[in-house]
């Protein structure tokens, strides 16, 4: 319950213009901004430098050019063009060719057909350079459209794409079966958005139990699933089930967010697991940042301490 309340509060803060202006002023200051713990930087060059450092530690990455909920076709086209340039820069840099994208950044809330056109432009350029592209899952009002878009792309023949399912949503057991049946690659997460009780489990034990159930199904019936969590209990449950069912370590991966539980990232890699770090970058970092605070209100203390240091 507390979990769900803090997600609601931080979702409301995320809409505050004043907070956003304050955060923009201090959050990404070069080298010391408090948001830099979670955001690799505002430019692709900064993200590439972070990715190189991570890959130097034996891990791999997925890059997310931040942005969501754009409200005009022009903004969606701009984001698409930005992604086309990013694909060139990442390919030239020689780091992992793996992107995570959000459909509302590419125009889903403007018009679904426009967003599909934009995604296809992006995917065509990505495929030409050997990229894998994961479509992140946003709030539950977009779940069906996101899955429909994914299946449309799949039916056209795009295969180097993946989807995300959220354990907190009641519908995810059925969605997991469907994605497994077509052979889609699923990233399983707990779910970052505050959702109503009608569509989502509200209590942590319920969400955790659902995560474990879905993880088991994905390990035995899924295609190259990714388990994206920092929760040691979830990670241990995945490891135990994989060992019990003889699923080799190269058949699935763990994913963690940049700036969170580096210790677990290192332990998993040392144990021979594939580990991918999600590296977000770009100027539109505020909503992503607020979700990270909402997941762990203790992070606010970290931000405040940082701000006090800034003012000294
Ligand atoms: P939980 O919240 O129970 O936290 C377990 C432990 O992890 C905490 O005790 C703490 O140690 C650490 N931790 C978790 N969050 C932290 C934070 N913000 N700061 C510091 N420590 C923290 N969601 C979504 O809805 N759609 C998506 O597409 C994605 N994509 C995605 C990709 C990747 C690679 C990851 C790791 C996560 C996502 N998520 C996501 C977010 C996900 O839904 C979830 O909100 C967070 O991962 C937090 O949940 P945990 O599984 O870590 O467990």
Tab-separated table of C-alpha atoms and ligand atoms in Angstrom:
chain	number	residue	atom	x	y	z
A	1	UNK	CA	0.000	0.000	0.000
A	2	UNK	CA	2.776	2.432	0.960
A	3	UNK	CA	4.463	1.375	-2.237
A	4	UNK	CA	1.398	2.291	-4.263
A	5	UNK	CA	0.928	5.612	-2.388
A	6	UNK	CA	4.461	6.766	-3.029
A	7	UNK	CA	4.095	5.920	-6.723
A	8	UNK	CA	0.936	8.071	-6.832
A	9	UNK	CA	2.603	10.973	-5.030
A	10	UNK	CA	5.661	10.948	-7.280
A	11	UNK	CA	3.510	10.645	-10.397
A	12	UNK	CA	1.768	13.861	-9.250
A	13	UNK	CA	5.125	15.575	-8.546
A	14	UNK	CA	6.233	14.530	-12.032
A	15	UNK	CA	3.504	16.772	-13.463
A	16	UNK	CA	4.639	19.812	-11.472
A	17	UNK	CA	6.165	22.511	-13.666
A	18	UNK	CA	7.923	24.218	-10.734
A	19	UNK	CA	9.637	21.034	-9.584
A	20	UNK	CA	10.630	20.272	-13.141
A	21	UNK	CA	12.209	23.722	-13.574
A	22	UNK	CA	14.098	23.384	-10.283
A	23	UNK	CA	15.278	19.902	-11.131
A	24	UNK	CA	16.366	20.936	-14.627
A	25	UNK	CA	18.483	23.676	-13.110
A	26	UNK	CA	20.382	21.439	-10.711
A	27	UNK	CA	19.747	17.843	-11.717
A	28	UNK	CA	22.224	17.350	-14.529
A	29	UNK	CA	24.960	19.855	-13.686
A	30	UNK	CA	28.156	18.605	-15.173
A	31	UNK	CA	29.724	15.930	-13.049
A	32	UNK	CA	27.681	16.585	-9.889
A	33	UNK	CA	23.951	16.897	-10.659
A	34	UNK	CA	21.824	14.664	-8.428
A	35	UNK	CA	20.012	13.068	-11.387
A	36	UNK	CA	23.299	11.766	-12.757
A	37	UNK	CA	23.074	8.810	-10.423
A	38	UNK	CA	20.242	7.449	-12.613
A	39	UNK	CA	20.712	9.264	-15.954
A	40	UNK	CA	23.848	8.762	-18.037
A	41	UNK	CA	23.801	12.309	-19.409
A	42	UNK	CA	21.907	14.552	-21.769
A	43	UNK	CA	23.821	13.640	-24.934
A	44	UNK	CA	24.452	10.412	-26.814
A	45	UNK	CA	28.204	10.910	-26.373
A	46	UNK	CA	27.773	10.848	-22.598
A	47	UNK	CA	25.624	7.707	-22.869
A	48	UNK	CA	28.242	6.015	-25.050
A	49	UNK	CA	30.973	6.853	-22.520
A	50	UNK	CA	28.865	5.320	-19.723
A	51	UNK	CA	28.115	2.261	-21.868
A	52	UNK	CA	31.839	1.761	-22.507
A	53	UNK	CA	32.551	1.877	-18.783
A	54	UNK	CA	29.790	-0.692	-18.115
A	55	UNK	CA	30.940	-2.979	-20.904
A	56	UNK	CA	34.472	-2.712	-19.514
A	57	UNK	CA	33.076	-4.452	-16.415
A	58	UNK	CA	31.893	-7.441	-18.461
A	59	UNK	CA	28.242	-6.370	-18.677
A	60	UNK	CA	26.195	-5.265	-21.637
A	61	UNK	CA	23.758	-2.375	-22.172
A	62	UNK	CA	20.503	-1.205	-23.668
A	63	UNK	CA	20.217	2.525	-24.404
A	64	UNK	CA	17.050	4.543	-23.852
A	65	UNK	CA	16.797	8.006	-25.390
A	66	UNK	CA	14.419	9.511	-22.849
A	67	UNK	CA	11.089	10.983	-23.840
A	68	UNK	CA	7.435	10.006	-23.481
A	69	UNK	CA	3.865	11.182	-23.920
A	70	UNK	CA	4.601	13.565	-26.794
A	71	UNK	CA	1.461	15.411	-27.826
A	72	UNK	CA	2.154	16.439	-31.428
A	73	UNK	CA	3.111	14.612	-34.613
A	74	UNK	CA	5.988	17.077	-35.049
A	75	UNK	CA	7.501	16.080	-31.685
A	76	UNK	CA	7.105	12.397	-32.519
A	77	UNK	CA	8.857	12.928	-35.868
A	78	UNK	CA	11.639	14.816	-34.097
A	79	UNK	CA	12.145	11.919	-31.646
A	80	UNK	CA	12.220	9.473	-34.563
A	81	UNK	CA	14.898	11.524	-36.340
A	82	UNK	CA	16.877	11.702	-33.114
A	83	UNK	CA	16.759	7.907	-32.871
A	84	UNK	CA	17.956	7.524	-36.471
A	85	UNK	CA	21.008	9.644	-35.619
A	86	UNK	CA	21.567	7.702	-32.377
A	87	UNK	CA	21.579	4.413	-34.301
A	88	UNK	CA	24.396	5.734	-36.508
A	89	UNK	CA	26.385	7.041	-33.543
A	90	UNK	CA	26.013	3.863	-31.480
A	91	UNK	CA	26.950	1.670	-34.443
A	92	UNK	CA	30.036	3.805	-35.062
A	93	UNK	CA	30.982	3.644	-31.369
A	94	UNK	CA	31.093	-0.153	-31.367
A	95	UNK	CA	29.072	-0.651	-28.176
A	96	UNK	CA	26.110	-3.088	-27.816
A	97	UNK	CA	23.485	-2.493	-30.475
A	98	UNK	CA	20.458	-2.611	-28.244
A	99	UNK	CA	17.795	0.074	-27.747
A	100	UNK	CA	14.763	0.479	-25.501
A	101	UNK	CA	12.030	2.711	-26.883
A	102	UNK	CA	8.672	4.067	-25.732
A	103	UNK	CA	5.742	4.211	-28.136
A	104	UNK	CA	4.334	7.404	-26.600
A	105	UNK	CA	7.608	9.109	-27.507
A	106	UNK	CA	6.984	8.128	-31.117
A	107	UNK	CA	3.409	9.385	-31.198
A	108	UNK	CA	1.136	6.686	-29.738
A	109	UNK	CA	-0.948	9.320	-27.949
A	110	UNK	CA	-1.178	11.417	-31.120
A	111	UNK	CA	-2.305	8.679	-33.461
A	112	UNK	CA	-1.491	4.970	-33.602
A	113	UNK	CA	-0.855	4.884	-37.372
A	114	UNK	CA	1.708	7.704	-37.070
A	115	UNK	CA	3.467	5.925	-34.247
A	116	UNK	CA	3.637	2.676	-36.239
A	117	UNK	CA	5.150	4.566	-39.208
A	118	UNK	CA	7.733	6.111	-36.893
A	119	UNK	CA	8.574	2.791	-35.243
A	120	UNK	CA	8.986	1.156	-38.641
A	121	UNK	CA	11.404	3.872	-39.790
A	122	UNK	CA	13.354	3.346	-36.603
A	123	UNK	CA	13.263	-0.468	-36.872
A	124	UNK	CA	14.330	-0.458	-40.528
A	125	UNK	CA	17.397	1.632	-39.691
A	126	UNK	CA	18.047	-0.493	-36.603
A	127	UNK	CA	17.762	-3.764	-38.531
A	128	UNK	CA	20.151	-2.502	-41.219
A	129	UNK	CA	22.780	-2.056	-38.496
A	130	UNK	CA	22.024	-5.228	-36.527
A	131	UNK	CA	20.248	-3.685	-33.524
A	132	UNK	CA	17.764	-5.338	-31.179
A	133	UNK	CA	14.934	-3.003	-30.141
A	134	UNK	CA	12.823	-3.496	-27.024
A	135	UNK	CA	9.489	-1.725	-26.711
A	136	UNK	CA	9.140	-0.587	-23.092
A	137	UNK	CA	5.729	-0.963	-21.454
A	138	UNK	CA	4.066	2.204	-20.204
A	139	UNK	CA	0.949	2.749	-18.080
A	140	UNK	CA	-1.911	0.245	-18.322
A	141	UNK	CA	-4.058	2.508	-20.513
A	142	UNK	CA	-1.469	1.779	-23.238
A	143	UNK	CA	-0.931	-1.938	-22.642
A	144	UNK	CA	-3.338	-3.220	-25.279
A	145	UNK	CA	-2.204	-0.751	-27.961
A	146	UNK	CA	1.429	-1.509	-27.215
A	147	UNK	CA	0.867	-5.249	-27.529
A	148	UNK	CA	-1.213	-4.737	-30.689
A	149	UNK	CA	1.558	-2.628	-32.208
A	150	UNK	CA	4.124	-5.244	-31.257
A	151	UNK	CA	2.065	-8.016	-32.855
A	152	UNK	CA	1.494	-5.948	-36.004
A	153	UNK	CA	5.245	-5.447	-36.334
A	154	UNK	CA	5.822	-9.140	-35.636
A	155	UNK	CA	3.303	-10.172	-38.288
A	156	UNK	CA	5.017	-7.907	-40.859
A	157	UNK	CA	8.183	-9.879	-40.154
A	158	UNK	CA	10.250	-7.809	-37.705
A	159	UNK	CA	12.025	-10.296	-35.446
A	160	UNK	CA	14.787	-8.330	-33.710
A	161	UNK	CA	12.226	-6.785	-31.410
A	162	UNK	CA	11.089	-7.509	-27.875
A	163	UNK	CA	8.337	-6.487	-25.504
A	164	UNK	CA	7.912	-5.862	-21.757
A	165	UNK	CA	5.279	-7.353	-19.453
A	166	UNK	CA	4.514	-6.041	-15.961
A	167	UNK	CA	3.946	-8.534	-13.136
A	168	UNK	CA	1.667	-6.114	-11.267
A	169	UNK	CA	-0.981	-6.237	-14.015
A	170	UNK	CA	-3.640	-8.909	-13.593
A	171	UNK	CA	-3.734	-9.490	-17.351
A	172	UNK	CA	-0.039	-10.367	-17.637
A	173	UNK	CA	-0.444	-14.129	-17.144
A	174	UNK	CA	-2.575	-14.282	-20.304
A	175	UNK	CA	-0.239	-11.881	-22.160
A	176	UNK	CA	2.764	-14.007	-21.199
A	177	UNK	CA	1.136	-17.131	-22.638
A	178	UNK	CA	0.339	-15.269	-25.849
A	179	UNK	CA	3.852	-13.835	-26.241
A	180	UNK	CA	5.410	-17.238	-25.507
A	181	UNK	CA	3.169	-18.848	-28.130
A	182	UNK	CA	4.423	-16.528	-30.899
A	183	UNK	CA	8.042	-16.785	-29.733
A	184	UNK	CA	8.395	-13.137	-28.679
A	185	UNK	CA	11.212	-12.086	-26.385
A	186	UNK	CA	9.778	-10.755	-23.127
A	187	UNK	CA	11.384	-8.561	-20.477
A	188	UNK	CA	9.567	-9.161	-17.200
A	189	UNK	CA	9.364	-6.248	-14.728
A	190	UNK	CA	7.306	-5.579	-11.606
A	191	UNK	CA	5.735	-2.441	-13.126
A	192	UNK	CA	6.720	1.170	-12.515
A	193	UNK	CA	3.340	2.916	-12.738
A	194	UNK	CA	0.643	3.454	-10.164
A	195	UNK	CA	-2.351	1.435	-11.363
A	196	UNK	CA	-5.908	0.967	-10.080
A	197	UNK	CA	-6.851	-2.123	-8.074
A	198	UNK	CA	-9.157	-3.298	-10.839
A	199	UNK	CA	-6.258	-3.863	-13.197
A	200	UNK	CA	-3.279	-4.360	-10.910
A	201	UNK	CA	-2.160	-6.079	-7.729
A	202	UNK	CA	-1.576	-3.446	-5.044
A	203	UNK	CA	0.474	-5.278	-2.436
A	204	UNK	CA	4.169	-6.095	-2.796
A	205	UNK	CA	3.728	-9.785	-1.822
A	206	UNK	CA	1.091	-10.172	-4.566
A	207	UNK	CA	3.272	-8.499	-7.189
A	208	UNK	CA	6.282	-10.552	-6.111
A	209	UNK	CA	4.300	-13.815	-6.275
A	210	UNK	CA	3.073	-12.909	-9.764
A	211	UNK	CA	6.639	-12.055	-10.848
A	212	UNK	CA	7.884	-15.473	-9.705
A	213	UNK	CA	5.017	-17.305	-11.446
A	214	UNK	CA	5.535	-15.446	-14.726
A	215	UNK	CA	9.300	-15.860	-14.514
A	216	UNK	CA	8.885	-19.629	-14.202
A	217	UNK	CA	6.615	-19.740	-17.246
A	218	UNK	CA	9.030	-17.598	-19.254
A	219	UNK	CA	12.011	-19.764	-18.304
A	220	UNK	CA	10.394	-22.957	-19.478
A	221	UNK	CA	8.152	-21.772	-22.315
A	222	UNK	CA	9.556	-18.379	-23.363
A	223	UNK	CA	12.183	-17.225	-25.841
A	224	UNK	CA	15.334	-15.613	-24.411
A	225	UNK	CA	13.483	-13.912	-21.550
A	226	UNK	CA	14.959	-11.019	-19.567
A	227	UNK	CA	14.307	-10.633	-15.847
A	228	UNK	CA	14.551	-6.949	-15.016
A	229	UNK	CA	14.667	-6.468	-11.266
A	230	UNK	CA	16.978	-5.405	-8.446
A	231	UNK	CA	15.161	-7.590	-5.945
A	232	UNK	CA	17.491	-10.318	-4.596
A	233	UNK	CA	14.492	-12.529	-3.753
A	234	UNK	CA	13.202	-12.416	-7.361
A	235	UNK	CA	16.693	-13.013	-8.715
A	236	UNK	CA	17.196	-16.027	-6.441
A	237	UNK	CA	13.817	-17.436	-7.502
A	238	UNK	CA	14.784	-17.156	-11.185
A	239	UNK	CA	18.170	-18.777	-10.539
A	240	UNK	CA	16.586	-21.619	-8.530
A	241	UNK	CA	13.975	-22.395	-11.156
A	242	UNK	CA	16.506	-22.252	-14.006
A	243	UNK	CA	18.786	-24.666	-12.138
A	244	UNK	CA	15.908	-26.993	-11.270
A	245	UNK	CA	14.627	-27.129	-14.855
A	246	UNK	CA	18.088	-27.254	-16.422
A	247	UNK	CA	17.740	-23.929	-18.281
A	248	UNK	CA	21.254	-22.880	-19.311
A	249	UNK	CA	22.551	-19.456	-18.268
A	250	UNK	CA	22.882	-18.298	-21.862
A	251	UNK	CA	19.133	-18.809	-22.466
A	252	UNK	CA	18.032	-15.804	-20.389
A	253	UNK	CA	19.407	-12.566	-18.975
A	254	UNK	CA	19.122	-10.307	-15.989
A	255	UNK	CA	18.619	-6.595	-16.508
A	256	UNK	CA	19.112	-3.743	-14.031
A	257	UNK	CA	18.797	0.012	-14.245
A	258	UNK	CA	21.828	2.270	-14.467
A	259	UNK	CA	22.791	3.530	-11.025
A	260	UNK	CA	20.923	0.881	-9.037
A	261	UNK	CA	22.500	-2.086	-7.202
A	262	UNK	CA	25.862	-2.160	-8.940
A	263	UNK	CA	26.825	-4.822	-6.406
A	264	UNK	CA	24.168	-7.181	-7.775
A	265	UNK	CA	25.193	-6.396	-11.369
A	266	UNK	CA	28.743	-7.503	-10.537
A	267	UNK	CA	27.700	-10.603	-8.561
A	268	UNK	CA	25.460	-11.857	-11.345
A	269	UNK	CA	28.152	-11.351	-13.977
A	270	UNK	CA	30.704	-13.120	-11.755
A	271	UNK	CA	28.270	-16.044	-11.439
A	272	UNK	CA	28.276	-16.399	-15.228
A	273	UNK	CA	24.919	-14.747	-15.990
A	274	UNK	CA	24.237	-12.408	-18.892
A	275	UNK	CA	23.644	-8.974	-17.379
A	276	UNK	CA	22.332	-5.958	-19.251
A	277	UNK	CA	22.248	-2.461	-17.781
A	278	UNK	CA	19.500	-0.100	-18.956
A	279	UNK	CA	21.175	3.238	-19.703
A	280	UNK	CA	18.794	6.205	-20.041
A	281	UNK	CA	19.981	9.530	-21.437
A	282	UNK	CA	18.607	12.722	-22.955
A	283	UNK	CA	17.118	16.013	-21.853
A	284	UNK	CA	13.646	14.647	-21.091
A	285	UNK	CA	14.799	12.820	-17.959
A	286	UNK	CA	12.367	14.246	-15.386
A	287	UNK	CA	9.467	11.699	-15.537
A	288	UNK	CA	11.920	8.749	-15.566
A	289	UNK	CA	13.780	10.256	-12.628
A	290	UNK	CA	10.555	10.769	-10.662
A	291	UNK	CA	9.597	7.105	-11.185
A	292	UNK	CA	12.938	6.087	-9.665
A	293	UNK	CA	12.234	8.289	-6.631
A	294	UNK	CA	8.708	6.888	-6.319
A	295	UNK	CA	10.055	3.326	-6.227
A	296	UNK	CA	12.296	4.115	-3.298
A	297	UNK	CA	11.386	7.253	-1.359
A	298	UNK	CA	14.735	6.928	0.492
A	299	UNK	CA	16.264	8.254	-2.736
A	300	UNK	CA	14.789	11.647	-1.888
A	301	UNK	CA	17.293	11.879	0.984
A	302	UNK	CA	20.065	11.349	-1.526
A	303	UNK	CA	18.731	14.176	-3.720
A	304	UNK	CA	18.329	16.560	-0.789
A	305	UNK	CA	21.863	15.890	0.525
A	306	UNK	CA	23.156	16.534	-2.976
A	307	UNK	CA	21.232	19.810	-3.283
A	308	UNK	CA	22.531	21.017	0.087
A	309	UNK	CA	26.086	20.300	-1.064
A	310	UNK	CA	25.350	22.264	-4.287
A	311	UNK	CA	24.241	25.302	-2.320
A	312	UNK	CA	27.355	25.369	-0.110
B	1	LIG	P1	11.518	-3.552	-5.776
B	1	LIG	O1	10.870	-2.254	-6.096
B	1	LIG	O2	10.822	-4.485	-4.844
B	1	LIG	O3	12.961	-3.233	-5.235
B	1	LIG	C1	13.870	-4.240	-4.792
B	1	LIG	C2	15.157	-3.586	-4.339
B	1	LIG	O4	15.799	-2.967	-5.442
B	1	LIG	C3	14.971	-2.443	-3.352
B	1	LIG	O5	14.907	-2.915	-2.035
B	1	LIG	C4	16.207	-1.607	-3.617
B	1	LIG	O6	17.354	-2.171	-3.010
B	1	LIG	C5	16.385	-1.725	-5.083
B	1	LIG	N1	15.692	-0.645	-5.825
B	1	LIG	C6	14.571	-0.773	-6.562
B	1	LIG	N2	14.238	0.411	-7.132
B	1	LIG	C7	15.174	1.286	-6.732
B	1	LIG	C8	15.394	2.660	-6.982
B	1	LIG	N3	14.583	3.381	-7.748
B	1	LIG	N4	16.460	3.252	-6.397
B	1	LIG	C9	17.307	2.549	-5.615
B	1	LIG	N5	17.158	1.236	-5.350
B	1	LIG	C10	16.111	0.616	-5.898
B	1	LIG	N6	8.808	-0.769	-15.630
B	1	LIG	C11	7.769	-0.622	-16.480
B	1	LIG	O7	6.649	-0.404	-16.041
B	1	LIG	N7	7.978	-0.706	-17.834
B	1	LIG	C12	9.211	-0.968	-18.369
B	1	LIG	O8	9.356	-1.044	-19.588
B	1	LIG	C13	10.312	-1.133	-17.467
B	1	LIG	N8	11.561	-1.394	-17.925
B	1	LIG	C14	12.569	-1.711	-17.024
B	1	LIG	C15	13.822	-2.129	-17.471
B	1	LIG	C16	14.791	-2.543	-16.570
B	1	LIG	C17	16.117	-3.018	-17.082
B	1	LIG	C18	14.512	-2.542	-15.169
B	1	LIG	C19	15.507	-3.030	-14.165
B	1	LIG	C20	13.286	-2.091	-14.722
B	1	LIG	C21	12.317	-1.653	-15.624
B	1	LIG	N9	11.090	-1.195	-15.170
B	1	LIG	C22	10.065	-1.028	-16.089
B	1	LIG	C23	10.896	-0.809	-13.748
B	1	LIG	C24	10.261	-1.904	-12.918
B	1	LIG	O9	8.925	-2.080	-13.288
B	1	LIG	C25	10.330	-1.569	-11.424
B	1	LIG	O10	9.570	-0.405	-11.190
B	1	LIG	C26	11.725	-1.351	-10.863
B	1	LIG	O11	12.646	-2.229	-11.432
B	1	LIG	C27	11.759	-1.546	-9.328
B	1	LIG	O12	11.336	-2.829	-9.015
B	1	LIG	P2	12.313	-4.028	-8.538
B	1	LIG	O13	11.988	-5.218	-9.374
B	1	LIG	O14	13.721	-3.611	-8.581
B	1	LIG	O15	11.805	-4.399	-7.084
